[in-house]
Amino acid sequence: MNVQTQYSLTTEIKFLKGVGPKLAAALEKLDVKTVDDLLHYLPRRYEDRANFVPIRSLRADDWATVKGKVIDVDVPKRRGLQIIRAIVTDGTASLSLVWFNQPWITTKLSGRNAEIIAYGQVKSGEYGYQMQSPEWEIVDSEDSEAEFARITPIYPLKESVSQKMVRRAVKSALTMVDALPETLPLEIRKRHKLMSRRAAIRNAHFPESEEKRIGARRRLVFEEFLYLQLAQCMRNRERGLQEGIGFEIASDLHTEIERACGFTFTAAQKKVLDEILADMRSPHPMNRLLQGDVGSGKTAVAAAAMLAAVRANFQAALMAPTEILAEQHAANLKQIFEPIGIEVELLVGKQQSRAKKKAIARIGSGDAHISVGTHALIQQNVNFDRLGLVVIDEQHRFGVMQRGALRRKGVAPDVLVMSATPIPRSLTLTIYGDLDLSVIDELPPGRTPIKTHWKQPNERARVYEGVRAMLQQGAQVYIVCPLVSESEKMQMQAAEDLYKQISTEVFPEFKVGLIHGQLKSKNKERQMEAFRSGETQVLVATSVIEVGVDVPNATIMVIEDANRFGLAQLHQLRGRVGRGSKKSYCVLIGAPVTPDSAQRLSVMVQTNDGFKISEEDLRIRGPGDLSGTRQSGAIELRVADLLRDGALLEEARSAAIEILDADPKLESPDNAMLKSGVEQSRSRMMQTDVS
Ligand code: ADP
Ligand code: MG
């Protein structure tokens, strides 16, 4: 009897041929438990082992896979570090492979004439080209030539298991590939030229050719996008049909808000405000994303929408991701609204319990027309009298979970989400589906572009001399301290150290303030107020000032160790200057250690355009990092890559819309397969409530 026929998709992998307990345990840690899981555990990359690059033609900085004989292994010790250096030759030239503190590698390599395959980045070292800590495999007698000379999958693994072990396990699992159900209707597969699911999985692991590998990926990515788009479009359509509030909005709203703000709206602000007001007038709930670069005037537009809600006798709430930002919003809105008799209430976690109680009571009674806060607003004990409009300022952090919770504080209120960094369309579509989109594509008048410089750490003294000259002429400066740690406590320490140095050694003749995330709200407010009023001229800060802070006279920002910040974050930080009509400067101090960080800093020097920056960011870092969505679990893309697969996303999106136009609830028998798949995606989205 053939053992393999006894497997099924639900067989645990420890029962698979070629899977020992060690491998089973290691894979279980990666959430791979069954044959089905293993079939969907896709390679991270591939190596074409039919065609290796000759060592002679390598160039510095190339990422390459080479194959050769180990002709020497040397284990020098240097400053407590154990170095293993293997010299490998393929007949055209030789290359050193270098590892640190992994003595066990020596034994593996010292077999006579061991043949090795290594993958890594080529660097010039003291003995010619080398690869540091490459990925590697020994070629042994088990690797039959025919099996071997092909496109080989490389899986995302932890150290303790080898690629070979996983490949063997996957091969066993693939004997069950024909049990995989098809998940796309034939009609769709034909129209979009997609291979079957079985063929796709088979070729994703062991591609028969480069063409098949690409086809396999295309099929899997399309499917992933299609289900996501179907789920999001269905949900948004349902929401659009819901009963909501049809606000009555007076025709003089524009005049009233412009008078209260003290400026005329830009054409772009007027356009998006009209889109928002049209949604608010309609009897269905608004679900709109307001995008615009830092400082483009989103908050002013949101204030107009809030005014409309209040004038229609409803409450409005604005939720921000940080306390500083909430406080800043509250201060701004009070300035706009209190003179016209509209009450603004602040609610943040760190308030004293008396103040908090009072705020909650005023929100509950309806005395507070506009409530501004952090996620304190969505605590259970907060109830609104008649919440009609919810504004969420998420800047570039996606407050994924919270959005739904605040919406539920009202009865089908209108929802407006503000997002600062204009994110590329592919990302917007993936995260928000067909959420309606308004874009502010113009800055308020009178802004002079910020001039950005990148300086090396040894030029720091000159930078600060330049800053001193500007301080003497009345300018104010932010000094952003290096990002040392995720831990707020350690970050605070770094900020305090920098503060000491700046206030006693660098600028002893000026008043210096300090602000960081660990300060009590009162202190934070005091520090901000002192800087805003010009009492302090220098503000040392952690990245807490990244969002919202608005001091027009602050025209210089120095960012220490700028290479450690992400691109989106640098852009946000820089947005704190250039808020008035005076020329502003941003100085990035940093000696980048990786090509990526050098690239980030040059992008900052080259452009002020948030849209370009976010695209570059996506390019450099990959989409998961950019939005923080991977971590927050908002959407999990298993195969797709938002940057590379933009075109396929559009294709899947049109397909989804077409399918739903014809069959809104996926009730036709042809769509049964789609329906069950969508239900699964939707239940996953419910858990996170993306929009
Ligand atoms: P965002 O929320 O997009 O970052 P804000 O609404 O906070 O932008 O606006 C940034 C700054 O520009 C604020 O000081 C605001 O008062 C000012 N501002 C907004 N719109 C205009 C306008 N149309 N004309 C002049 N100043 C404006
Ligand atoms: Mg703002």
XYZ file of C-alpha atoms and ligand atoms in Angstrom:
719
model
C 0.000 0.000 0.000
C 1.193 3.473 -0.754
C 1.489 5.363 2.514
C 1.017 8.720 0.863
C -2.580 8.075 -0.067
C -3.420 8.034 3.612
C -2.785 11.721 4.001
C -5.500 14.276 3.829
C -5.366 18.067 3.954
C -5.996 17.970 7.677
C -3.264 15.446 8.431
C -0.859 16.880 10.957
C 2.536 17.384 9.426
C 4.321 15.337 12.044
C 2.809 12.285 10.338
C 4.233 13.238 6.967
C 7.013 11.224 5.439
C 10.300 13.004 6.005
C 9.063 15.211 8.833
C 10.750 14.526 12.153
C 9.607 15.862 15.520
C 12.148 18.683 15.395
C 10.874 20.017 12.091
C 7.237 19.542 13.112
C 7.835 21.546 16.278
C 9.661 24.297 14.404
C 6.936 24.600 11.786
C 4.251 24.603 14.426
C 5.843 27.735 15.822
C 5.262 29.312 12.428
C 1.612 28.266 12.612
C 2.094 25.465 10.131
C 0.333 22.464 11.580
C -1.415 20.550 8.850
C -0.778 19.494 5.283
C -3.070 22.311 4.220
C -1.019 24.852 6.185
C 2.184 23.557 4.689
C 0.832 23.773 1.151
C 0.079 27.429 1.829
C 3.422 28.110 3.442
C 4.938 29.826 0.452
C 8.581 30.472 -0.387
C 10.064 33.855 0.347
C 12.187 33.778 -2.783
C 13.635 31.402 -5.353
C 17.088 30.504 -6.582
C 17.729 29.473 -10.121
C 20.090 26.596 -9.496
C 20.292 25.697 -13.133
C 22.228 28.907 -13.726
C 24.623 30.138 -11.047
C 26.445 33.439 -11.318
C 30.184 32.856 -11.886
C 32.128 34.266 -8.919
C 34.319 36.189 -11.322
C 31.467 38.307 -12.566
C 30.233 39.365 -9.107
C 30.273 43.032 -8.234
C 30.196 44.766 -4.871
C 26.676 45.228 -3.434
C 25.151 42.522 -5.680
C 22.829 40.071 -4.010
C 23.779 36.738 -5.529
C 23.742 32.987 -5.194
C 27.013 31.221 -5.905
C 28.032 27.586 -5.942
C 31.558 26.348 -5.349
C 34.006 24.123 -3.505
C 35.221 25.033 -0.035
C 39.012 25.073 -0.348
C 39.946 26.458 3.037
C 38.343 27.151 6.398
C 40.019 29.514 8.796
C 38.866 30.358 12.334
C 40.639 33.488 13.564
C 39.597 35.174 16.823
C 39.324 38.899 16.998
C 38.304 40.992 20.011
C 36.322 38.182 21.557
C 34.571 37.514 18.267
C 34.968 34.123 16.713
C 35.172 34.491 12.982
C 34.717 31.673 10.520
C 36.077 32.327 7.071
C 35.593 29.842 4.260
C 37.239 30.336 0.903
C 35.074 29.092 -1.929
C 35.995 28.718 -5.557
C 33.952 27.826 -8.599
C 36.864 27.685 -11.036
C 36.380 31.268 -12.227
C 37.479 33.015 -9.033
C 37.206 32.697 -5.273
C 35.163 34.410 -2.601
C 35.249 34.399 1.215
C 32.202 33.551 3.236
C 32.278 34.960 6.755
C 30.239 34.059 9.817
C 30.542 35.229 13.418
C 30.311 33.179 16.609
C 28.821 30.101 14.991
C 31.586 27.509 15.553
C 29.313 24.626 14.566
C 29.523 25.779 10.970
C 33.201 24.758 10.880
C 32.412 21.080 11.265
C 29.843 21.198 8.510
C 32.296 22.816 6.138
C 35.380 20.756 6.839
C 34.317 17.656 4.898
C 36.673 16.968 2.025
C 35.872 19.195 -0.871
C 32.511 20.227 0.494
C 30.378 21.865 -2.141
C 28.410 24.833 -0.959
C 25.692 27.145 -2.213
C 25.665 30.566 -0.629
C 23.333 33.527 -0.950
C 24.168 36.973 0.308
C 25.317 40.457 -0.523
C 28.754 40.848 -2.034
C 31.076 43.247 -0.220
C 34.715 44.053 -0.719
C 36.651 42.821 2.295
C 40.310 42.690 3.276
C 40.846 39.564 1.151
C 38.813 40.516 -1.893
C 35.083 39.948 -2.224
C 33.171 38.383 0.604
C 29.685 37.642 1.866
C 28.948 38.177 5.552
C 26.585 35.764 7.271
C 25.297 34.351 3.985
C 22.482 31.843 3.763
C 24.041 28.566 2.786
C 23.511 24.909 2.050
C 25.908 22.029 1.548
C 25.356 20.110 -1.654
C 25.444 16.418 -0.806
C 24.954 13.060 -2.423
C 21.202 13.177 -1.752
C 20.861 16.048 -4.168
C 20.475 14.280 -7.474
C 21.587 16.438 -10.331
C 18.190 16.590 -12.071
C 16.280 17.367 -8.879
C 18.778 19.988 -8.076
C 19.245 22.021 -11.220
C 15.965 23.893 -11.121
C 14.217 26.871 -9.648
C 14.505 26.122 -5.959
C 12.233 27.563 -3.277
C 13.708 29.317 -0.265
C 11.302 29.411 2.671
C 11.077 31.980 5.425
C 12.651 29.983 8.239
C 14.172 30.305 11.645
C 17.727 29.088 12.158
C 17.014 25.691 13.581
C 15.495 24.090 10.508
C 17.138 23.710 7.164
C 15.718 24.569 3.771
C 16.278 20.997 2.727
C 14.119 19.600 5.504
C 11.278 21.922 4.632
C 11.558 21.194 0.926
C 11.311 17.502 1.660
C 8.226 18.042 3.817
C 6.591 20.231 1.187
C 7.226 17.561 -1.424
C 5.371 15.066 0.738
C 2.538 17.503 1.271
C 2.294 18.153 -2.451
C 1.163 14.580 -2.977
C -2.134 15.886 -1.561
C -2.351 18.957 -3.744
C -5.208 17.526 -5.793
C -7.390 17.515 -2.724
C -7.282 21.313 -2.603
C -10.645 22.817 -3.504
C -10.802 25.358 -6.294
C -11.680 28.785 -4.928
C -12.320 30.812 -8.072
C -15.185 30.159 -10.510
C -14.037 28.878 -13.880
C -15.586 31.870 -15.585
C -13.355 34.267 -13.674
C -10.286 32.130 -14.185
C -10.899 32.131 -17.915
C -11.546 35.823 -18.146
C -8.465 36.782 -16.154
C -6.262 33.980 -17.462
C -5.566 32.384 -14.115
C -4.268 28.864 -13.569
C -6.090 26.449 -11.296
C -5.485 26.614 -7.592
C -3.749 23.255 -7.593
C -1.386 24.212 -10.368
C -0.730 27.515 -8.628
C 0.216 25.930 -5.333
C 2.365 23.311 -7.032
C 4.205 25.927 -9.057
C 4.536 28.314 -6.172
C 6.614 25.678 -4.389
C 8.449 23.973 -7.215
C 8.019 26.007 -10.395
C 8.289 24.036 -13.598
C 9.560 27.169 -15.289
C 10.006 30.854 -14.654
C 6.823 31.499 -16.591
C 4.831 29.080 -14.429
C 6.277 30.633 -11.297
C 5.009 34.028 -12.365
C 1.629 32.591 -13.360
C 1.283 30.854 -10.008
C 1.968 34.015 -8.118
C -0.413 35.986 -10.303
C -3.209 33.549 -9.598
C -2.654 33.620 -5.840
C -2.321 37.384 -5.635
C -5.413 37.955 -7.737
C -7.414 35.681 -5.508
C -6.203 37.387 -2.376
C -7.109 40.816 -3.727
C -10.423 39.694 -5.151
C -11.690 38.359 -1.863
C -10.516 41.404 0.013
C -12.176 43.761 -2.447
C -15.396 41.772 -2.525
C -15.603 41.794 1.242
C -14.885 45.504 1.536
C -17.175 46.573 -1.294
C -20.027 44.491 0.090
C -19.656 45.934 3.529
C -19.440 49.476 2.294
C -22.458 49.013 0.053
C -24.473 47.667 2.959
C -23.407 50.562 5.096
C -24.404 52.949 2.335
C -27.920 51.519 2.358
C -28.261 51.877 6.098
C -30.526 54.460 7.574
C -28.396 57.388 8.735
C -28.758 61.061 9.556
C -29.722 63.547 6.862
C -28.335 66.768 8.288
C -30.014 70.042 7.477
C -27.217 72.373 6.533
C -27.665 76.097 6.162
C -26.329 77.759 3.039
C -24.245 80.254 5.009
C -22.129 77.552 6.649
C -19.126 78.427 4.484
C -19.215 82.053 5.539
C -19.660 81.180 9.176
C -16.702 78.787 9.327
C -14.378 81.060 7.374
C -15.212 83.919 9.704
C -14.615 81.728 12.743
C -11.288 80.430 11.397
C -10.122 83.840 10.273
C -9.057 82.793 6.771
C -10.570 81.960 3.410
C -10.632 78.294 2.455
C -8.475 77.246 -0.464
C -10.203 75.942 -3.584
C -9.178 72.419 -2.590
C -10.648 72.824 0.883
C -13.899 74.153 -0.587
C -14.146 71.239 -2.973
C -13.670 68.560 -0.304
C -15.977 70.374 2.097
C -18.730 70.295 -0.520
C -18.199 66.547 -0.950
C -18.460 66.057 2.794
C -21.549 68.227 3.172
C -23.293 66.361 0.356
C -22.660 63.127 2.259
C -23.930 64.673 5.453
C -27.143 65.853 3.813
C -27.823 62.387 2.423
C -29.882 60.079 4.644
C -27.194 57.366 4.570
C -24.135 57.286 6.803
C -21.050 59.000 5.438
C -17.939 56.889 5.269
C -15.268 59.137 3.846
C -11.514 59.391 3.920
C -10.045 62.883 3.853
C -6.484 62.861 2.640
C -4.053 65.708 2.447
C -0.437 66.407 3.175
C 0.700 67.687 6.536
C -0.521 71.246 6.942
C -2.877 71.193 3.962
C -5.788 72.247 6.159
C -7.669 69.038 6.871
C -8.456 70.024 10.418
C -10.077 73.238 9.235
C -12.295 71.235 6.891
C -13.182 68.831 9.683
C -14.056 71.829 11.855
C -16.480 72.980 9.164
C -18.141 69.562 9.119
C -18.382 69.624 12.907
C -19.950 73.059 12.790
C -22.526 71.716 10.338
C -23.375 68.866 12.709
C -23.667 71.178 15.700
C -25.854 73.667 13.827
C -28.140 70.729 12.962
C -28.415 70.062 16.675
C -26.101 67.032 16.881
C -22.849 66.427 18.722
C -19.538 65.842 16.988
C -16.503 63.967 18.267
C -12.900 64.060 17.150
C -10.573 61.247 18.106
C -6.802 61.572 17.778
C -4.054 58.972 18.209
C -2.032 60.783 20.895
C -2.741 63.020 23.864
C -0.591 65.822 22.540
C -2.491 65.850 19.320
C -5.856 65.712 21.086
C -4.834 68.619 23.298
C -3.650 70.594 20.321
C -6.894 69.948 18.453
C -8.947 70.931 21.483
C -6.994 74.172 21.891
C -7.430 75.053 18.209
C -11.112 74.192 18.138
C -11.788 76.145 21.289
C -10.207 79.159 19.693
C -12.429 78.797 16.647
C -15.657 77.804 18.346
C -15.882 79.338 21.790
C -16.368 82.869 20.458
C -19.478 81.642 18.645
C -20.888 79.825 21.657
C -19.994 76.263 20.760
C -18.670 74.209 23.668
C -15.544 72.089 23.137
C -14.689 69.396 25.690
C -11.376 67.551 26.053
C -11.209 63.980 27.287
C -7.859 62.208 27.628
C -6.661 59.344 29.797
C -4.252 61.335 31.941
C -6.800 63.906 33.154
C -7.532 63.906 36.851
C -10.606 61.936 37.718
C -12.622 65.028 38.685
C -11.999 66.717 35.370
C -12.710 63.480 33.585
C -16.005 62.953 35.372
C -17.091 66.458 34.538
C -16.187 66.015 30.881
C -18.052 62.718 30.684
C -21.129 64.286 32.261
C -21.086 67.159 29.788
C -20.708 64.766 26.881
C -23.592 62.671 28.182
C -25.921 65.615 28.718
C -25.166 67.128 25.327
C -23.744 70.315 26.875
C -20.465 69.507 25.153
C -21.171 70.133 21.481
C -17.791 68.954 20.328
C -15.729 66.353 22.180
C -12.066 65.930 21.456
C -9.997 63.110 22.866
C -7.907 60.048 22.530
C -9.298 56.552 22.774
C -10.551 57.707 26.196
C -13.591 58.727 24.146
C -14.501 55.132 23.439
C -14.346 53.865 27.004
C -17.513 52.195 28.167
C -18.509 54.907 30.590
C -18.617 57.555 27.854
C -22.051 58.041 26.356
C -23.181 60.733 24.000
C -26.538 62.423 24.001
C -26.880 62.559 20.209
C -23.604 61.887 18.418
C -24.048 62.675 14.747
C -20.534 63.099 13.351
C -17.377 61.195 14.120
C -14.028 62.531 12.916
C -10.985 60.360 13.272
C -7.578 61.900 12.876
C -5.292 59.025 12.421
C -2.469 60.817 10.729
C -0.416 57.916 9.472
C -1.164 55.525 12.282
C -4.177 53.460 11.566
C -6.350 53.443 14.613
C -7.927 50.371 13.236
C -9.864 48.946 16.131
C -10.998 52.212 17.607
C -12.783 53.521 14.583
C -15.667 51.091 14.825
C -15.969 51.566 18.563
C -16.492 55.317 18.263
C -18.967 54.882 15.434
C -21.045 52.671 17.710
C -21.312 55.473 20.291
C -23.840 57.091 17.998
C -26.713 55.730 15.980
C -25.331 55.378 12.455
C -23.354 58.643 12.663
C -21.434 60.066 9.727
C -17.764 59.135 9.768
C -14.872 61.156 8.425
C -11.355 59.760 8.641
C -8.425 62.131 8.207
C -5.135 60.753 7.045
C -2.041 62.918 6.785
C 0.508 61.155 4.680
C -1.113 60.739 1.313
C -0.792 57.037 0.918
C -0.509 55.462 -2.508
C -3.746 54.429 -4.110
C -2.914 50.747 -3.944
C -2.625 50.946 -0.196
C -5.761 53.044 0.215
C -7.789 50.576 -1.804
C -6.500 47.645 0.146
C -7.071 49.174 3.511
C -10.285 51.042 2.893
C -11.892 49.261 -0.034
C -14.269 51.685 -1.659
C -14.418 54.168 1.153
C -15.179 57.494 -0.503
C -12.098 59.577 -0.935
C -11.578 63.349 -0.767
C -8.125 64.744 -1.397
C -6.758 68.179 -0.534
C -4.086 68.703 -3.148
C -3.083 72.276 -2.420
C -1.416 74.018 0.515
C -2.817 77.216 2.063
C -1.286 80.325 0.478
C 1.841 82.015 1.748
C 3.789 78.920 2.627
C 7.398 78.932 1.587
C 8.826 75.503 0.877
C 11.048 74.067 3.579
C 14.711 73.803 2.681
C 16.153 70.513 3.877
C 19.835 69.761 4.451
C 21.562 66.544 5.324
C 24.694 66.888 7.455
C 27.181 64.392 8.846
C 27.603 64.136 12.635
C 31.046 65.757 12.438
C 29.399 68.874 10.983
C 27.124 69.234 14.008
C 29.030 72.137 15.589
C 28.673 74.160 12.373
C 24.974 73.357 12.184
C 24.416 74.639 15.694
C 26.412 77.806 14.954
C 24.026 78.457 12.065
C 21.050 77.810 14.319
C 22.464 80.225 16.901
C 22.609 82.996 14.316
C 18.938 82.447 13.493
C 17.935 82.255 17.148
C 19.593 85.630 17.655
C 17.290 87.004 14.962
C 14.233 85.772 16.830
C 13.597 82.384 15.230
C 12.611 79.313 17.240
C 13.935 75.803 16.809
C 12.872 72.236 17.436
C 15.625 69.764 18.219
C 14.408 66.224 17.803
C 16.281 63.688 19.834
C 17.456 60.357 18.427
C 15.084 57.455 18.359
C 16.745 55.107 20.793
C 14.085 52.658 21.744
C 10.476 51.598 21.603
C 10.409 52.005 25.345
C 9.059 55.382 26.367
C 11.155 55.350 29.523
C 14.400 54.949 27.620
C 13.241 57.510 25.105
C 12.648 59.915 27.966
C 16.190 59.344 29.217
C 17.595 60.135 25.794
C 15.535 63.305 25.622
C 16.654 64.417 29.060
C 20.294 63.803 28.198
C 20.022 65.808 25.021
C 18.160 68.561 26.870
C 20.946 68.844 29.425
C 23.558 69.104 26.731
C 21.643 71.624 24.645
C 20.663 73.858 27.550
C 24.049 73.893 29.307
C 26.617 73.431 26.559
C 25.153 74.262 23.171
C 22.698 77.104 23.805
C 23.259 78.229 27.401
C 22.233 81.774 26.470
C 18.717 80.768 25.306
C 15.704 79.354 27.101
C 15.285 75.682 26.311
C 12.171 73.538 26.805
C 11.762 69.782 26.853
C 8.855 67.629 25.801
C 8.462 63.864 25.676
C 5.786 61.205 25.958
C 6.280 60.530 29.655
C 5.400 64.051 30.790
C 2.081 64.566 32.559
C -0.541 66.315 30.404
C -0.270 69.503 32.448
C 3.487 69.640 31.979
C 3.198 68.925 28.312
C 0.696 71.717 27.942
C 2.932 74.083 29.876
C 5.942 73.226 27.710
C 3.932 73.665 24.519
C 2.464 76.936 25.725
C 5.906 78.278 26.672
C 7.184 77.464 23.203
C 4.117 78.782 21.437
C 4.308 82.086 23.295
C 8.029 82.416 22.591
C 9.038 82.180 26.239
C 11.314 79.280 25.258
C 13.225 79.554 22.002
C 14.467 76.021 21.739
C 12.328 72.935 22.197
C 14.047 69.600 22.657
C 11.550 66.912 21.802
C 11.048 63.267 21.062
C 8.927 62.313 18.105
C 5.821 63.162 20.161
C 5.821 66.452 18.281
C 5.485 64.484 15.099
C 1.819 65.247 14.840
C -0.310 68.296 15.191
C 1.933 70.764 16.920
C 1.556 74.120 15.279
C 3.922 77.009 16.053
C 4.346 79.302 13.024
C 7.388 81.109 14.425
C 9.322 77.840 14.734
C 11.232 77.863 11.481
C 14.085 75.458 12.135
C 14.082 71.800 12.937
C 17.204 69.804 13.678
C 16.737 66.042 13.716
C 19.508 64.140 15.464
C 20.341 60.654 14.177
C 17.861 61.213 11.390
C 18.935 57.969 9.770
C 17.095 56.038 12.440
C 13.684 57.449 11.597
C 11.397 56.138 8.906
C 10.662 58.296 5.910
C 7.007 58.911 6.722
C 7.998 59.875 10.230
C 10.661 62.310 9.017
C 8.131 63.941 6.737
C 5.641 64.261 9.575
C 8.282 65.781 11.809
C 9.392 68.223 9.171
C 5.776 69.306 8.755
C 6.080 71.052 12.132
C 8.080 73.815 10.481
C 7.127 75.825 7.419
C 3.810 76.731 9.041
C 4.169 80.467 8.674
C 5.256 82.688 5.825
C 8.907 82.809 6.904
C 11.456 80.588 5.231
C 11.977 77.365 7.143
C 14.794 74.887 7.419
C 15.113 71.263 8.361
C 18.537 69.825 9.116
C 18.937 66.082 9.188
C 22.019 64.981 11.086
C 23.053 61.435 10.477
C 25.650 59.023 9.207
C 23.549 56.333 7.613
C 24.696 52.779 8.136
C 22.642 51.123 5.428
C 21.942 52.042 1.805
C 18.258 52.264 2.747
C 18.823 54.948 5.325
C 21.027 56.935 2.948
C 18.251 56.742 0.389
C 15.679 57.947 2.885
C 17.738 61.003 3.751
C 18.330 61.910 0.113
C 14.625 61.616 -0.624
C 13.958 64.073 2.194
C 16.474 66.534 0.769
C 15.009 66.223 -2.714
C 11.306 66.671 -2.101
C 8.659 68.154 0.158
C 5.903 66.286 -1.607
C 4.234 63.888 0.807
C 2.860 61.791 -1.985
C 6.270 61.196 -3.540
C 7.676 60.488 -0.126
C 5.120 57.855 0.694
C 5.735 56.128 -2.614
C 9.453 56.123 -1.983
C 8.791 54.813 1.478
C 6.750 51.980 0.088
C 9.529 51.244 -2.332
C 12.278 51.250 0.277
C 10.555 49.623 3.190
C 7.768 47.520 1.810
C 4.101 48.096 2.498
C 3.777 46.287 5.811
C 6.078 48.693 7.552
C 4.670 51.819 6.010
C 1.181 51.609 7.336
C 1.733 49.588 10.427
C -1.080 47.414 9.164
C 0.904 44.203 9.457
C 1.345 44.734 13.155
C -2.172 45.882 13.812
C -3.560 42.928 11.901
C -5.863 45.111 9.834
C -5.162 43.269 6.674
C -2.894 40.398 6.268
C -1.571 39.899 2.813
C -0.109 36.473 2.399
C 1.113 36.657 -1.129
C 0.451 40.076 -2.551
C 2.913 42.942 -2.508
C 1.191 46.300 -2.725
C 3.980 47.979 -4.572
C 4.563 45.364 -7.237
C 0.986 44.259 -7.611
C -0.811 47.570 -8.027
C -2.042 46.683 -11.512
C -3.377 43.343 -10.376
C -5.135 45.051 -7.487
C -6.947 47.347 -9.911
C -7.899 44.353 -12.025
C -9.259 42.463 -9.021
C -11.106 45.526 -7.845
C -12.896 46.044 -11.164
C -13.714 42.348 -11.186
C -15.185 42.631 -7.696
C -17.302 45.631 -8.644
C -18.521 43.924 -11.799
C -19.457 40.783 -9.891
C -21.348 42.729 -7.228
C -23.139 44.938 -9.742
C -24.559 41.798 -11.310
C -25.170 39.888 -8.086
C -25.014 42.188 -5.026
C -25.406 39.439 -2.445
C -23.588 36.700 -4.333
C -26.714 34.607 -4.403
C -26.400 33.005 -7.814
C -25.157 29.404 -7.784
C -22.201 30.421 -9.973
C -21.008 32.638 -7.160
C -21.483 30.140 -4.325
C -17.751 29.591 -4.163
C -17.105 33.315 -3.910
C -19.751 33.739 -1.274
C -18.238 31.316 1.187
C -14.758 32.756 0.657
C -16.030 36.292 1.199
C -17.791 35.290 4.373
C -14.498 34.119 5.754
C -12.733 37.381 4.857
C -15.585 39.377 6.318
C -15.538 37.613 9.625
C -11.831 38.343 9.804
C -12.521 42.015 9.050
C -15.230 42.175 11.709
C -12.654 41.279 14.283
C -10.565 44.262 13.351
C -13.205 46.622 11.923
C -11.008 48.288 9.403
C -13.115 51.269 8.481
P -3.676 69.574 8.608
O -4.725 69.139 9.601
O -3.963 69.139 7.218
O -2.285 69.234 9.031
P -4.460 72.167 9.537
O -5.919 72.206 9.277
O -3.993 71.859 10.927
O -3.745 71.157 8.528
O -3.845 73.513 9.007
C -2.482 73.825 9.179
C -2.326 75.296 9.461
O -2.762 76.070 8.356
C -3.146 75.762 10.643
O -2.405 76.730 11.311
C -4.386 76.369 9.997
O -4.940 77.350 10.799
C -3.817 76.949 8.718
N -4.775 76.964 7.601
C -5.613 75.963 7.227
N -6.322 76.325 6.154
C -5.927 77.568 5.819
C -6.299 78.485 4.786
N -7.221 78.190 3.870
N -5.684 79.685 4.764
C -4.751 79.989 5.673
N -4.364 79.189 6.670
C -4.937 77.985 6.749
Mg -3.683 68.917 11.669
